[in-house]
XYZ file of C-alpha atoms in Angstrom:
603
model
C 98.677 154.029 81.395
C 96.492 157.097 80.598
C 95.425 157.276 77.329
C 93.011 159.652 75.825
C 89.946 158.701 73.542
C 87.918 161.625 72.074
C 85.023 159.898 70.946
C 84.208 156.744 72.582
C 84.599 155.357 76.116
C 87.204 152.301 76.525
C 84.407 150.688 78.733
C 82.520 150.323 75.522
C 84.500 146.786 74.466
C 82.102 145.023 76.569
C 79.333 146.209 75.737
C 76.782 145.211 72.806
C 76.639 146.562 69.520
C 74.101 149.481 69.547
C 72.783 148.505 65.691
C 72.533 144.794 66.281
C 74.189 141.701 67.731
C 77.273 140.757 67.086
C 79.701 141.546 64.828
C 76.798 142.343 61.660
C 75.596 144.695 63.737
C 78.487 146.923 64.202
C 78.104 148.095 60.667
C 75.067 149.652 58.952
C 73.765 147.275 56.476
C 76.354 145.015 56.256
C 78.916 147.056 55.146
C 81.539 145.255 57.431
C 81.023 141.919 55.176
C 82.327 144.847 52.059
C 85.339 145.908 54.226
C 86.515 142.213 55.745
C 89.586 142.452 57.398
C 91.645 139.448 56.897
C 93.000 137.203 59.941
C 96.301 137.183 58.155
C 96.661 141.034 58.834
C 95.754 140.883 62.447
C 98.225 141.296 65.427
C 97.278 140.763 68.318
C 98.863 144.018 70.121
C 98.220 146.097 67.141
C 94.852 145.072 67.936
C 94.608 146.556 71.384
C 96.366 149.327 70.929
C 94.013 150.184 68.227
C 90.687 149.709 70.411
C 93.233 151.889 73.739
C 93.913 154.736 71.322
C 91.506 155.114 68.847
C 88.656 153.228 70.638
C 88.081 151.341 67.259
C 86.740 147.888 67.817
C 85.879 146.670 64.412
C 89.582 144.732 64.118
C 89.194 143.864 67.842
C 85.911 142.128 67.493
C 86.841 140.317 64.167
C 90.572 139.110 66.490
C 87.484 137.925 69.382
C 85.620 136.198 67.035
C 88.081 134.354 65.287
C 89.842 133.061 68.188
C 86.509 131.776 69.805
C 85.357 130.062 66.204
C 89.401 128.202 66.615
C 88.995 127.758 62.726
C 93.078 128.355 62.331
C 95.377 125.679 61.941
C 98.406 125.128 64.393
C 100.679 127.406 62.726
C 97.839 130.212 63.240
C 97.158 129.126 66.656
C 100.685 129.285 67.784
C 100.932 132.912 66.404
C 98.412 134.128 68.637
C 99.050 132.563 71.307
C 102.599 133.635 71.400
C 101.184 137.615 70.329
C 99.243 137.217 73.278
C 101.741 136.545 75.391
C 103.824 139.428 74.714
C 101.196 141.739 75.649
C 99.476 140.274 78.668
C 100.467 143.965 80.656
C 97.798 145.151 78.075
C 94.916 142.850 78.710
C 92.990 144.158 82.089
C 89.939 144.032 82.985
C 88.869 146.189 79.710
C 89.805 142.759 77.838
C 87.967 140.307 79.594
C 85.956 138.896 76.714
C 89.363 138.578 75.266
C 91.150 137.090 77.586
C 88.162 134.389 78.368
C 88.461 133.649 74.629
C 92.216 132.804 75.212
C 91.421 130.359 78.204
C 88.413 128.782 77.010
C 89.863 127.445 73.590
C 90.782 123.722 72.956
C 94.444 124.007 73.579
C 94.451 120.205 73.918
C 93.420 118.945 70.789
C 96.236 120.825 69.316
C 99.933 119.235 68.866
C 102.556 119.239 71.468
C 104.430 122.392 70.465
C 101.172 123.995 70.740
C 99.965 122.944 73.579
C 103.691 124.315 75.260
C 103.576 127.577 73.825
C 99.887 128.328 75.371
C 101.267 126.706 78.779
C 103.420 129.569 78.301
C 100.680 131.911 77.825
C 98.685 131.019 81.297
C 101.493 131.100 83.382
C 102.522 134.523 81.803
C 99.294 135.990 82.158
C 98.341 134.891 85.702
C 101.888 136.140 86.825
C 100.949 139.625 85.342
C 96.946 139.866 86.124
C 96.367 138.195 88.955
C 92.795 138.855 88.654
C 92.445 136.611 85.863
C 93.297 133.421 88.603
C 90.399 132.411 89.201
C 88.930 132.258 85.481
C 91.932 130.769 84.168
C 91.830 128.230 87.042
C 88.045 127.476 86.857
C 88.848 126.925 82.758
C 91.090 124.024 83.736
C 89.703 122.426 86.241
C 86.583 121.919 83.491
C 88.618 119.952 81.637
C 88.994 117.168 84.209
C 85.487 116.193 83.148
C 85.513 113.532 80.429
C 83.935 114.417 77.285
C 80.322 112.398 76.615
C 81.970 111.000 73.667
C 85.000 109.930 75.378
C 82.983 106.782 76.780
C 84.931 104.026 75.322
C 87.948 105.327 76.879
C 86.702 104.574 80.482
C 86.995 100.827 81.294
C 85.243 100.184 84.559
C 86.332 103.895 85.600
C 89.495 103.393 84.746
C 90.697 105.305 81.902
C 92.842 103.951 78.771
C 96.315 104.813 78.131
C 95.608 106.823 75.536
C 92.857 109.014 77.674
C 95.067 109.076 80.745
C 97.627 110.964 78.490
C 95.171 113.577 77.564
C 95.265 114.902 81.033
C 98.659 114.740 81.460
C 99.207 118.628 79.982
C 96.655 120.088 82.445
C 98.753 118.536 85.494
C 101.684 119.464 84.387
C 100.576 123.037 83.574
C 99.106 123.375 87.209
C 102.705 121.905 89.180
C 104.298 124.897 86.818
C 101.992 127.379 88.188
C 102.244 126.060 91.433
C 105.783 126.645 91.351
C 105.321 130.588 90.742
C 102.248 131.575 92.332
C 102.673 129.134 95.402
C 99.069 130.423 96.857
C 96.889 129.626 93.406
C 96.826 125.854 94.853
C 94.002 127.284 97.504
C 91.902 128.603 94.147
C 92.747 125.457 92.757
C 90.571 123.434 95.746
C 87.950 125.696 96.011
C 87.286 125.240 92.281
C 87.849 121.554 92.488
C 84.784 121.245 95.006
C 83.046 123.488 93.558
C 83.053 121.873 89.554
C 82.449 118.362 91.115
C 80.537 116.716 88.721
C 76.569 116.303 89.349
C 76.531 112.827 91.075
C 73.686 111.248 88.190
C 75.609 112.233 85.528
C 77.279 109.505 83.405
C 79.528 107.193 85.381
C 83.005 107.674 83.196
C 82.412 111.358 83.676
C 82.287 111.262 87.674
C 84.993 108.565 87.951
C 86.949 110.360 85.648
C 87.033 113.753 87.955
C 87.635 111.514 90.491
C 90.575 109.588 88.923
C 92.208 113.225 87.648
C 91.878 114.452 91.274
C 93.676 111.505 92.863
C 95.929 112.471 89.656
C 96.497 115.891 91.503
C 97.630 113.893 94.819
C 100.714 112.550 92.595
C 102.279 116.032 92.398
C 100.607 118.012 95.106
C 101.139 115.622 97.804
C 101.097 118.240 100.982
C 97.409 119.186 99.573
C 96.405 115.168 99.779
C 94.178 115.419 102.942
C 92.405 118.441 101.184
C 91.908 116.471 97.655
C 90.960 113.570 99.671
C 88.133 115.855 101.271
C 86.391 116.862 98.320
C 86.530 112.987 97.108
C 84.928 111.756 100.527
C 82.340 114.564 100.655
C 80.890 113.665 97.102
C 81.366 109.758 97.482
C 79.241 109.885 100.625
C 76.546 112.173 98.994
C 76.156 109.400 96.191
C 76.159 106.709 99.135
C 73.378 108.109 100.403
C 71.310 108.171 97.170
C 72.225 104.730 96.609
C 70.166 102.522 99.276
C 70.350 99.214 99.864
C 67.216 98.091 98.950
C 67.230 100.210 95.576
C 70.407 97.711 94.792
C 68.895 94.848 95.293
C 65.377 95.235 93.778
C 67.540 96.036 90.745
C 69.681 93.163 90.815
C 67.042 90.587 92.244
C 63.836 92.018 90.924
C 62.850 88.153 91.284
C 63.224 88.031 95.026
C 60.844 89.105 97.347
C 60.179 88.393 101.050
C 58.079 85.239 100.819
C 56.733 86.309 104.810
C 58.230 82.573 105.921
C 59.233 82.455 109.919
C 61.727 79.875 109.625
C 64.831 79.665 106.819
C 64.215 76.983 104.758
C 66.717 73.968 105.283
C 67.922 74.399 102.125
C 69.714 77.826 101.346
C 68.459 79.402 97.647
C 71.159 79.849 95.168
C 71.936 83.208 94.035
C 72.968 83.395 89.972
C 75.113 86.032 89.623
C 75.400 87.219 86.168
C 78.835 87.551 84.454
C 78.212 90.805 83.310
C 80.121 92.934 86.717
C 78.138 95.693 85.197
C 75.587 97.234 88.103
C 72.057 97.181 87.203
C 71.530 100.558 88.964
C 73.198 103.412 87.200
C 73.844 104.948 90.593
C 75.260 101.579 91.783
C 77.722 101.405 89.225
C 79.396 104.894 89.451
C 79.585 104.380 93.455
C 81.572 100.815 92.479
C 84.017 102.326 89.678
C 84.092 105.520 91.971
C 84.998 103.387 95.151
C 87.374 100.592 92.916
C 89.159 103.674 91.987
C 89.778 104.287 96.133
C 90.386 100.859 96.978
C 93.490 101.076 94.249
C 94.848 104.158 94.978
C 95.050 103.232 99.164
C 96.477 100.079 97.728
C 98.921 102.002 96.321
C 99.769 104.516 98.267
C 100.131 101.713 101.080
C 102.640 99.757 99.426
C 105.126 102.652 99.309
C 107.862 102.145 102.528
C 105.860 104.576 105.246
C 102.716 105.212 103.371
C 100.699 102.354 104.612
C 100.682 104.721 108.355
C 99.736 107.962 106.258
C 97.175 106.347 104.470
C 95.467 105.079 107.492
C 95.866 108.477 109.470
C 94.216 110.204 106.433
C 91.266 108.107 106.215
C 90.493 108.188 109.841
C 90.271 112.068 109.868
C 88.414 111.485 106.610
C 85.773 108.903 108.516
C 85.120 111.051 111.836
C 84.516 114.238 109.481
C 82.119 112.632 106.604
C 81.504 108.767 107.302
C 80.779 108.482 111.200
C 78.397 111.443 111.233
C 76.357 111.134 107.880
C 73.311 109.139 108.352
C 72.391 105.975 106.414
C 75.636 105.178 104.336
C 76.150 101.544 103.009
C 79.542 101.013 101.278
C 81.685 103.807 101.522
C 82.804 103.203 104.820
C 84.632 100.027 103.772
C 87.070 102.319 102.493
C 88.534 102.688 106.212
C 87.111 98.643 106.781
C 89.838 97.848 103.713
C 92.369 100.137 105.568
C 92.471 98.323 108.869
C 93.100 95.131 107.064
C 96.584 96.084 106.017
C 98.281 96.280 109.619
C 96.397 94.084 111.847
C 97.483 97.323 114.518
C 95.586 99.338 112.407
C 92.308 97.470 113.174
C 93.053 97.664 116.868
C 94.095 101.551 116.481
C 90.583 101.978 114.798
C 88.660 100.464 117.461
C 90.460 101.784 120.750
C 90.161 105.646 118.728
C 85.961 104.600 119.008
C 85.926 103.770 121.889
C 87.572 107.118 123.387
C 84.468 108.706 121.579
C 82.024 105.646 123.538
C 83.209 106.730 126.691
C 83.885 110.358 126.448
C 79.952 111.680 127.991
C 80.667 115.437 125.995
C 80.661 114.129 122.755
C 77.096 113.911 121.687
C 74.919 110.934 122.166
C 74.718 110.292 118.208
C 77.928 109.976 117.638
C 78.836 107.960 119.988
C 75.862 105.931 119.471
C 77.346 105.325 115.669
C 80.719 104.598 117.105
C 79.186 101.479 118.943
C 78.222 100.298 116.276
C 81.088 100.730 114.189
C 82.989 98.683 116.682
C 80.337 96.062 116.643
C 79.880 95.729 113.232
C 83.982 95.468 112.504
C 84.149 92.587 115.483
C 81.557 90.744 113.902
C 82.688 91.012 110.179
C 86.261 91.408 109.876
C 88.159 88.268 109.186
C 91.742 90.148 110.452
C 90.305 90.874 114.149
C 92.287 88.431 116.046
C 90.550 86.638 118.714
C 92.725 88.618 121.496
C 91.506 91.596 120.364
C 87.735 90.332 120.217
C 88.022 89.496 123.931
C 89.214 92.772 124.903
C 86.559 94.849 123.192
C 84.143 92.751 124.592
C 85.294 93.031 128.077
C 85.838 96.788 127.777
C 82.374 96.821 126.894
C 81.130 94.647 129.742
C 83.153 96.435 131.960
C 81.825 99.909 130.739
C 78.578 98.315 130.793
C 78.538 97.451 134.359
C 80.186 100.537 135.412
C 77.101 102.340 134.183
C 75.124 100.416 136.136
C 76.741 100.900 139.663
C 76.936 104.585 139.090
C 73.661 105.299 137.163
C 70.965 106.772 139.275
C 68.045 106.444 137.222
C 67.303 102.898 136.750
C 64.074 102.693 137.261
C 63.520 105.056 134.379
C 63.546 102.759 131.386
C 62.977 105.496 128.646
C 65.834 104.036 125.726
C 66.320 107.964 125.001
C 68.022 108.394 128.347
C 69.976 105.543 128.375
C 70.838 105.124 124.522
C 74.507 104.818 125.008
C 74.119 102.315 127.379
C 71.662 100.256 125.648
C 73.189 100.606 122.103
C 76.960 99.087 124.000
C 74.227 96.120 125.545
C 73.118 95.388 121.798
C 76.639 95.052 120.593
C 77.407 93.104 123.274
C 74.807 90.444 122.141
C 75.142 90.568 118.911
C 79.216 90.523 118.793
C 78.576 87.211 120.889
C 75.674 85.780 118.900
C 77.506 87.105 115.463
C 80.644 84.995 116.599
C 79.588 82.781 118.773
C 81.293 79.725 116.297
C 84.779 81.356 117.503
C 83.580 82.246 121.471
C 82.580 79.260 122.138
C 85.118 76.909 120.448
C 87.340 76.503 123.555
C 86.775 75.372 127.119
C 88.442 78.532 127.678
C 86.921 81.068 125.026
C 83.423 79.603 127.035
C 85.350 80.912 130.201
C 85.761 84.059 128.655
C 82.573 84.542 128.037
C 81.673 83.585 131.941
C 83.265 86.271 132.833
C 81.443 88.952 131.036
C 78.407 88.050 133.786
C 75.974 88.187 130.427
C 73.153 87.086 133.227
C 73.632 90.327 135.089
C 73.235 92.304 131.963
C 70.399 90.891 130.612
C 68.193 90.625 133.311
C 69.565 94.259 134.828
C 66.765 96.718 135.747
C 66.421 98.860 132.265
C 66.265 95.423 130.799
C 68.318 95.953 127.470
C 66.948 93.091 125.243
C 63.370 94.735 125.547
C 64.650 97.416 123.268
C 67.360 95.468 120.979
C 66.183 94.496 117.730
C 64.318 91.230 117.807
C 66.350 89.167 115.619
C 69.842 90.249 118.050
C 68.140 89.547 121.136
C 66.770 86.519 119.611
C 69.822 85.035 118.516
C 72.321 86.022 121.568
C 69.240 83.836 123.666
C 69.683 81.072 121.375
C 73.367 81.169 122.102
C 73.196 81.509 125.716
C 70.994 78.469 125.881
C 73.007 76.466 123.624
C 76.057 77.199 125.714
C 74.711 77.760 128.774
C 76.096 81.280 129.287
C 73.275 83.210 130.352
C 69.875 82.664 131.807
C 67.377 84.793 130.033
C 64.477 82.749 129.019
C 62.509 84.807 131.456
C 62.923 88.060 131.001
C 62.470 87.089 126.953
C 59.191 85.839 127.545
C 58.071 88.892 129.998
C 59.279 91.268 127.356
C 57.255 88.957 124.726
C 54.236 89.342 126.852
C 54.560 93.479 127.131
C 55.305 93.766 123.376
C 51.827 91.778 122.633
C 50.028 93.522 125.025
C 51.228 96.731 123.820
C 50.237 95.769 120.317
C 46.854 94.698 121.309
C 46.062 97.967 122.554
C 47.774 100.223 120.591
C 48.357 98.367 117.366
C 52.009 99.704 117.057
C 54.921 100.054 119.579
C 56.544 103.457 120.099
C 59.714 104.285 118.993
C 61.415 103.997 122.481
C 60.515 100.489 122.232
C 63.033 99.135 120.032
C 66.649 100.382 119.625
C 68.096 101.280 115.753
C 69.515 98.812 113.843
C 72.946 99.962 113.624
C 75.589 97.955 111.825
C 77.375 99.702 108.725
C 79.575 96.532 107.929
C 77.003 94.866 106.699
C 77.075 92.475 103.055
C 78.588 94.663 100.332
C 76.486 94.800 96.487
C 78.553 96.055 94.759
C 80.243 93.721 92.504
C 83.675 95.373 90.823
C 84.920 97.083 94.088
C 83.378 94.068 96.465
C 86.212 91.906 94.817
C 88.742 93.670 97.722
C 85.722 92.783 100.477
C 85.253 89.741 99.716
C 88.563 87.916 101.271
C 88.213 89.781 104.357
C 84.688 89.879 105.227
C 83.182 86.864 107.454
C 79.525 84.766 107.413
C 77.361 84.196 109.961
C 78.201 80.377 111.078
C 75.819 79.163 113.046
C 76.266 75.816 115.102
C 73.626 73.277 115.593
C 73.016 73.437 119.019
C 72.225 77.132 118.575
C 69.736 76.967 115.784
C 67.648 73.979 117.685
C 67.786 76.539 120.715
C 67.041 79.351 118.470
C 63.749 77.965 117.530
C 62.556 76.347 120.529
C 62.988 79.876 121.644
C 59.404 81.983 122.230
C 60.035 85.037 121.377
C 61.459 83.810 117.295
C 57.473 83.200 116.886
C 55.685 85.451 114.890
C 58.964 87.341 113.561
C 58.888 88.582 110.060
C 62.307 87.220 108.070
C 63.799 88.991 105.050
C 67.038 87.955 103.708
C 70.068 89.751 102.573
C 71.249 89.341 99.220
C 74.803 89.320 98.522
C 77.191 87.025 95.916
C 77.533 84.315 99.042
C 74.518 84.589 100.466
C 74.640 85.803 104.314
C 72.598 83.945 107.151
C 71.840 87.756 108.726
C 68.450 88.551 107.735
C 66.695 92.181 107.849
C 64.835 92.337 111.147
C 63.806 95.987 110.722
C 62.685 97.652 107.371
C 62.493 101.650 106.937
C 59.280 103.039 105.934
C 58.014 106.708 106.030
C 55.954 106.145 109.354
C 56.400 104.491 112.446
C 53.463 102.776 112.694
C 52.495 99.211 111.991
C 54.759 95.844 112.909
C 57.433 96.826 114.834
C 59.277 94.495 112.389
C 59.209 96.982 109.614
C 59.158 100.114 112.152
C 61.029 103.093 110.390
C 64.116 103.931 112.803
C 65.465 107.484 113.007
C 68.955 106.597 112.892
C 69.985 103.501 111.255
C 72.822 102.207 108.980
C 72.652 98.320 108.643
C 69.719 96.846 107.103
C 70.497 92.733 108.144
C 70.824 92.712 111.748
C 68.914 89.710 112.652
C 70.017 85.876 112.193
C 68.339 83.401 110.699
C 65.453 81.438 112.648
């Protein structure tokens, strides 16, 4: 449309008034305030064509300012909307303040015939100027995020009927213009990730983005994996900023580590409050956040089919953002929940890890965090059937001695070149020790366990319980006494002798010298969400026999005990502690890639 202006330039909508700001300023001493224009005699195309033609923008500025004050009732509103619409070939790129205006106003607050009529509008306009998309989009997506004052309608993360409705004209409007502009679902995800709420801000407003994006799932369900994506990717960020220890200071300020060697006989009762509510403010969004989760894969599983789906999902979801991120501590129970709806599922989970254990190009890392995945699920999943624990456990013996037959470096005892092999040794003993109620219940379990030639792997030449952590190695040698499965009293008190003479003459072991604790699986804090852990997560059970061997054991002297805290409290105690250096007792020795924090057992 060519249109010719003799005295101003159409680019000069957007730009200030050269007398003042605003609208006072586009008259000379306030005469516009003597000429008002009322917003009765407006029309909206008038309007432009006015400000195209004549290039005047008083009536134009006055139309801008009233929409983005929203003082009109209904009625009004409805009128301009709908004048809008019939001219959306006329708003370009000239009209963006206009048209930003139009998308930013409070549509929802308004009543239902409203609220239709500027549904209307967006879908009209984004059909006619595409390059509005992204705008309109990003306008949307904003309001996902609950209002400050919409507090009370979040229970828990969950929000009330009447707040779950509010949402419901946002979703609807985006399946309409997925239906015409089938592409504007890829703007849709990039402005979803992008808009994520900050992860400290209030805990309805991130559970509430997350709840509206699951929402999103409902009627986009080919662009689930993708929603998913963003959900995982911010849920492990917050994780990470969520430690363990942070948790538990917060919810046992009381406790400390009283420095004891030996568990007292009798265990200290934990008081849990009956407030659910999570001291830590971080805490509690990661347990609405991950309650949320745990429902909707509840869900989703119960449909006929979706249970497989769900699972598939979350593993691609786990080797993408869980297995690779360092130092998570509750979000991986998402796929720990999964596996305990199909006990296949569990045994799916495991044999996919162990391709990664064995595969030599994937990179020592991962497949050192895949070990211990598989370790940690053995030892704390109630659903593992004991079929399946013996066949991990001889895959891993097997794999174990395979290594050693082929390996042509044994007399090089450096744990970085052998990591894999000595991380698969540590699950190995602790897997046993962890269960050893279970293994060693039968004559024939006990036979079992004869045949994983434990002796031969202990007292091998890279010696793998001189680098496991203390309280593993400690344990699985109070087991193998008790039961008479292994014979590794000696090498225990050889590797006691080179850990105190390195000591004395160093005054802090090297990091080669012990192997990272590494078991994710370990006692979930969080209190609304660890309701769905809870039924399917095992204890430590220890027998008799094994706790008299434990402590007549040498190398449980001197070893520094701090206990887990968890609603039931568990008998695995925290054998290595993270600090910023690597110096000092080897017992609080920073590691550089850890993810459990209770690997030992009590003494």
């Amino acid at each position: 449309m060519s249109v010719d202006i003799p005295k101003r330039r159409l680019s000069s909508i957007l730009k200030p008034f050269p007398n003042g700001a605003g609208l006072e300023g586009s008259k000379l001493n306030g005469s516009f305030s003597q000429n008002k224009v009322r917003f009765d005699d407006l029309a909206v195309e008038a309007v432009l064509q006015d400000a195209l033609q004549n290039g005047q923008l008083q009536r134009f500025e006055h139309l801008l300012a009233e929409i983005k004050a929203e003082q009109f009732d209904d009625d009004k509103f409805q009128q301009v909307i709908v004048e809008s619409k019939r001219c959306v070939h006329l708003l370009n790129a000239n009209f963006g303040m206009l048209v930003e205006a139009l998308l930013s106003v409070n549509w929802l607050a308004r009543n239902e015939s409203s609220r239709e009529v500027y549904k209307g509008f967006v879908i009209e306009l984004l059909v006619a100027q595409g390059n509005y998309t992204t705008l309109a989009v990003s306008k949307l997506v904003q309001l996902f995020l609950p209002r400050d004052e919409d507090k009370e309608g979040w229970v828990r993360g969950v929000p009330t009927v009447a707040t779950a409705e509010r949402f419901e004209p946002v979703h609807d409007l985006f399946v309409r213009l997925k239906n015409v502009i089938p592409m504007i679902f890829d703007v849709i995800l990039v402005q979803l990730r992008k808009q994520f709420p900050y992860f400290k801000r209030a805990t309805h407003v991130v559970c509430g983005y997350v709840y509206n994006t699951l929402r999103m799932t409902d009627h986009s369900a080919m662009f689930t994996e993708e929603l998913l994506d963003i959900i995982f990717y911010r849920l492990v960020a917050i994780d990470v900023n969520t430690p363990r220890n942070e948790i538990e200071d917060a919810e046992f300020p009381d406790e400390a580590d009283d420095g004891q060697i030996f568990a007292m006989e009798e265990t200290p009762v934990i008081e849990i409050d009956d407030d659910e509510t999570m001291k830590l403010p971080l805490a509690e969004t990661l347990d609405c956040c991950l309650e949320t989760m745990f429902r909707y894969i509840e869900e989703r599983a119960r449909i006929e089919g979706g249970s497989d789906r769900v699972y598939g999902l979350l593993l691609k979801l786990f080797d993408k953002h869980i297995l690779p991120t360092h130092n998570t501590h509750h979000v991986q129970f998402l796929m720990f929940y999964c596996c305990s709806f199909n006990q296949s599922y569990g045994e799916r989970f495991i044999e996919h890890l162990l391709k990664m254990v064995r595969n030599p190009n994937i990179s020592t890392p991962t497949r050192q965090a895949a070990v211990g995945y598989v370790a940690s699920l053995l030892a704390r999943a109630k659903y593992v059937p004991m079929p399946l624990l013996k066949k991990t456990l001889q895959d891993f013996s097997d794999w174990v001695h395979g290594y050693l037959n082929r390996s042509d470096s044994l007399h090089n005892q450096s744990l970085k070149a052998h990591l894999v092999f000595y991380s698969v040794c540590q699950a190995i003993f602790y897997v046993v020790a962890f269960r050893s109620k279970q293994l060693t219940a039968t004559p024939k379990n006990l036979a079992f366990l004869q045949t994983l030639q434990l002796t031969s792997i202990a007292n091998c030449l890279l010696n793998p319980l001189r680098v496991c952590v203390p309280g593993v190695a400690t344990a699985f040698v109070a087991v193998a006494r008790a039961h008479q499965i292994a014979y590794c009293n000696t090498i225990m008190e050889r590797n006691e002798r080179r850990r105190t003479f390195i000591l004395f003459n160093n005054g802090a072991l090297a990091p080669d010298d012990c192997l990272d604790t590494f078991f994710p699986f370990d006692p979930y804090l969080l209190k609304k969400s660890g309701k769905r852990i809870e039924p399917i997560f095992l204890q430590y059970q220890s027998c008799e026999a094994e706790a008299e061997a434990e402590v007549l054991s040498p190398a449980a002297r001197g070893r520094k005990r701090y206990e887990s805290m968890s609603e039931d409290v568990d008998d695995f105690i925290q054998e290595v502690k993270r600090h910023k250096g690597h110096g000092g007792d080897p017992a609080e020795m920073q590691l550089p890639y850890s993810y459990g924090v209770s690997p030992g057992f009590h003494s």
